[in-house]
mmCIF file of C-alpha atoms in Angstrom:
data_model
loop_
_atom_site.group_PDB
_atom_site.id
_atom_site.type_symbol
_atom_site.label_atom_id
_atom_site.label_comp_id
_atom_site.label_asym_id
_atom_site.label_seq_id
_atom_site.Cartn_x
_atom_site.Cartn_y
_atom_site.Cartn_z
ATOM 1 C CA MET A 2 113.142 93.003 86.695
ATOM 2 C CA ALA A 3 109.649 92.460 85.378
ATOM 3 C CA PHE A 4 106.898 94.694 86.677
ATOM 4 C CA PRO A 5 103.590 92.831 87.124
ATOM 5 C CA PHE A 6 101.417 95.793 86.125
ATOM 6 C CA GLU A 7 102.935 95.709 82.627
ATOM 7 C CA ASP A 8 101.016 92.480 81.970
ATOM 8 C CA LEU A 9 97.653 94.052 82.836
ATOM 9 C CA GLU A 10 95.464 94.675 79.792
ATOM 10 C CA VAL A 11 94.083 97.855 81.390
ATOM 11 C CA TYR A 12 97.625 99.202 81.743
ATOM 12 C CA LYS A 13 98.415 98.427 78.092
ATOM 13 C CA ARG A 14 95.191 100.093 76.948
ATOM 14 C CA SER A 15 95.875 103.177 79.056
ATOM 15 C CA ILE A 16 99.356 103.510 77.557
ATOM 16 C CA ASN A 17 97.774 103.288 74.101
ATOM 17 C CA LEU A 18 95.275 105.992 75.094
ATOM 18 C CA CYS A 19 98.130 108.255 76.250
ATOM 19 C CA THR A 20 99.867 108.011 72.901
ATOM 20 C CA GLN A 21 96.628 108.839 71.106
ATOM 21 C CA VAL A 22 95.989 111.815 73.389
ATOM 22 C CA GLU A 23 99.554 113.071 72.920
ATOM 23 C CA SER A 24 98.985 113.148 69.158
ATOM 24 C CA LEU A 25 96.027 115.527 69.719
ATOM 25 C CA LEU A 26 97.973 118.011 71.812
ATOM 26 C CA THR A 27 99.619 119.880 68.947
ATOM 27 C CA ARG A 28 96.414 120.590 67.053
ATOM 28 C CA GLU A 29 95.227 124.036 66.067
ATOM 29 C CA GLY A 30 92.620 125.525 68.410
ATOM 30 C CA LEU A 31 93.808 123.674 71.493
ATOM 31 C CA THR A 32 94.630 126.005 74.376
ATOM 32 C CA LYS A 33 97.608 125.335 76.582
ATOM 33 C CA THR A 34 95.341 124.936 79.635
ATOM 34 C CA ILE A 35 93.100 122.301 78.069
ATOM 35 C CA ALA A 36 96.059 120.493 76.481
ATOM 36 C CA ASP A 37 97.835 120.354 79.826
ATOM 37 C CA GLN A 38 94.740 119.105 81.664
ATOM 38 C CA LEU A 39 94.010 116.389 79.092
ATOM 39 C CA SER A 40 97.642 115.298 79.054
ATOM 40 C CA ARG A 41 97.791 115.072 82.855
ATOM 41 C CA ALA A 42 94.440 113.258 83.141
ATOM 42 C CA ALA A 43 95.337 110.672 80.479
ATOM 43 C CA LEU A 44 98.849 110.150 81.853
ATOM 44 C CA SER A 45 97.477 109.757 85.362
ATOM 45 C CA ILE A 46 95.676 106.543 84.366
ATOM 46 C CA PRO A 47 98.713 104.278 83.723
ATOM 47 C CA LEU A 48 100.791 106.079 86.364
ATOM 48 C CA ASN A 49 98.233 105.317 89.084
ATOM 49 C CA ILE A 50 97.850 101.717 87.892
ATOM 50 C CA ALA A 51 101.624 101.315 88.170
ATOM 51 C CA GLU A 52 101.871 103.069 91.524
ATOM 52 C CA GLY A 53 98.951 101.090 92.937
ATOM 53 C CA ASN A 54 100.653 97.855 91.976
ATOM 54 C CA GLY A 55 103.785 99.034 93.731
ATOM 55 C CA ARG A 56 102.013 99.569 97.041
ATOM 56 C CA TRP A 57 102.179 96.951 99.757
ATOM 57 C CA HIS A 58 98.924 97.627 101.608
ATOM 58 C CA SER A 59 95.617 96.610 100.107
ATOM 59 C CA GLY A 60 93.882 99.903 100.857
ATOM 60 C CA ASP A 61 96.628 101.846 99.098
ATOM 61 C CA LYS A 62 96.416 99.654 95.995
ATOM 62 C CA ARG A 63 92.664 100.064 95.871
ATOM 63 C CA GLN A 64 92.865 103.849 96.247
ATOM 64 C CA PHE A 65 95.320 104.234 93.362
ATOM 65 C CA PHE A 66 93.107 102.092 91.110
ATOM 66 C CA TRP A 67 90.119 104.328 91.944
ATOM 67 C CA ILE A 68 92.203 107.432 91.212
ATOM 68 C CA ALA A 69 93.125 105.954 87.812
ATOM 69 C CA ARG A 70 89.415 105.378 87.144
ATOM 70 C CA GLY A 71 88.612 108.957 88.138
ATOM 71 C CA SER A 72 91.275 110.213 85.739
ATOM 72 C CA ALA A 73 89.642 108.249 82.911
ATOM 73 C CA PHE A 74 86.342 109.950 83.752
ATOM 74 C CA GLU A 75 88.108 113.331 83.866
ATOM 75 C CA CYS A 76 89.112 112.946 80.212
ATOM 76 C CA ILE A 77 85.474 112.767 79.039
ATOM 77 C CA PRO A 78 84.437 116.431 79.528
ATOM 78 C CA ILE A 79 87.720 117.607 78.036
ATOM 79 C CA ILE A 80 87.061 115.511 74.935
ATOM 80 C CA GLU A 81 83.539 116.962 74.759
ATOM 81 C CA ILE A 82 84.938 120.504 74.874
ATOM 82 C CA LEU A 83 87.457 119.661 72.162
ATOM 83 C CA THR A 84 84.666 118.240 70.006
ATOM 84 C CA ILE A 85 82.608 121.428 70.403
ATOM 85 C CA LYS A 86 85.694 123.474 69.472
ATOM 86 C CA SER A 87 86.186 121.211 66.385
ATOM 87 C CA VAL A 88 89.633 120.133 67.585
ATOM 88 C CA VAL A 89 88.465 116.515 67.745
ATOM 89 C CA THR A 90 86.263 114.960 65.040
ATOM 90 C CA ALA A 91 83.055 113.092 65.877
ATOM 91 C CA ARG A 92 84.764 109.828 64.931
ATOM 92 C CA GLU A 93 87.746 110.551 67.209
ATOM 93 C CA ARG A 94 85.342 111.535 69.988
ATOM 94 C CA GLU A 95 83.539 108.201 69.779
ATOM 95 C CA GLU A 96 86.795 106.262 69.624
ATOM 96 C CA LEU A 97 88.231 108.041 72.671
ATOM 97 C CA ARG A 98 84.998 107.712 74.641
ATOM 98 C CA SER A 99 84.829 104.001 73.827
ATOM 99 C CA LYS A 100 88.415 103.452 74.961
ATOM 100 C CA LEU A 101 87.811 105.390 78.175
ATOM 101 C CA GLU A 102 84.603 103.473 78.893
ATOM 102 C CA ILE A 103 86.439 100.157 78.521
ATOM 103 C CA ILE A 104 89.328 101.358 80.693
ATOM 104 C CA GLY A 105 86.877 102.571 83.362
ATOM 105 C CA LYS A 106 85.087 99.207 83.423
ATOM 106 C CA MET A 107 88.376 97.327 83.541
ATOM 107 C CA LEU A 108 89.545 99.417 86.497
ATOM 108 C CA THR A 109 86.263 98.758 88.309
ATOM 109 C CA ARG A 110 86.764 95.008 87.761
ATOM 110 C CA LEU A 111 90.385 95.317 88.906
ATOM 111 C CA VAL A 112 89.249 96.826 92.205
ATOM 112 C CA GLN A 113 86.515 94.203 92.579
ATOM 113 C CA ALA A 114 88.972 91.372 91.865
ATOM 114 C CA HIS A 115 91.440 92.856 94.324
ATOM 115 C CA ASP A 116 88.711 93.119 96.986
ATOM 116 C CA ALA A 117 87.599 89.519 96.372
ATOM 117 C CA ALA A 118 91.180 88.236 96.612
ATOM 118 C CA GLU A 119 91.716 90.220 99.792
ATOM 119 C CA SER A 120 88.573 88.804 101.429
ATOM 120 C CA CYS A 121 89.855 85.250 100.754
ATOM 121 C CA SER A 122 93.389 86.021 101.899
ATOM 122 C CA PRO A 123 94.956 83.459 104.271
ATOM 123 C CA LYS A 124 96.580 86.379 106.066
ATOM 124 C CA LYS A 125 93.150 87.720 107.013
ATOM 125 C CA HIS A 126 92.059 84.299 108.244
ATOM 126 C CA ASN A 127 95.280 83.845 110.263
ATOM 127 C CA ILE A 128 94.515 87.046 112.153
ATOM 128 C CA GLN A 129 91.135 85.623 113.122
ATOM 129 C CA LYS A 130 92.707 82.287 114.172
ATOM 130 C CA ARG A 131 95.368 84.016 116.268
ATOM 131 C CA SER A 132 92.718 85.860 118.249
ATOM 132 C CA TYR A 133 91.614 82.480 119.697
ATOM 133 C CA ARG A 134 95.118 81.230 120.448
ATOM 134 C CA ASN A 135 95.171 82.430 124.079
ATOM 135 C CA PHE A 136 91.948 80.720 125.092
ATOM 136 C CA PRO A 137 92.316 77.451 127.040
ATOM 137 C CA ASP A 138 91.208 74.291 125.301
ATOM 138 C CA SER A 139 87.828 72.942 126.398
#
């Protein structure tokens, strides 16, 4: 069985980000609390993309995509703290921030595309047509 979310570029990029974040988690100077929070925030991005794609209702899909975007934003202050603590180099900081910015923008576009597709949905138009079905013809 193929899962449609696996073809999404934002999903692929978020998986790549997770592997990069995981490689940081064993570094000297990283507390268990911060490591756990960064790991959970980064992992939450592809997990919410996948779960959103598995939902049937439009509102549910949209909500999971926004949660994934929020998780990407959550990684930023953690990366800043790790930079201040010299756990992450300036170059790594910029690379991670760039990846997260792209992922955030892609998730915004995913929600916008989903909203646009939903507003053009035949299902939505059929509901409007059915509401006139019981009126007598003129």
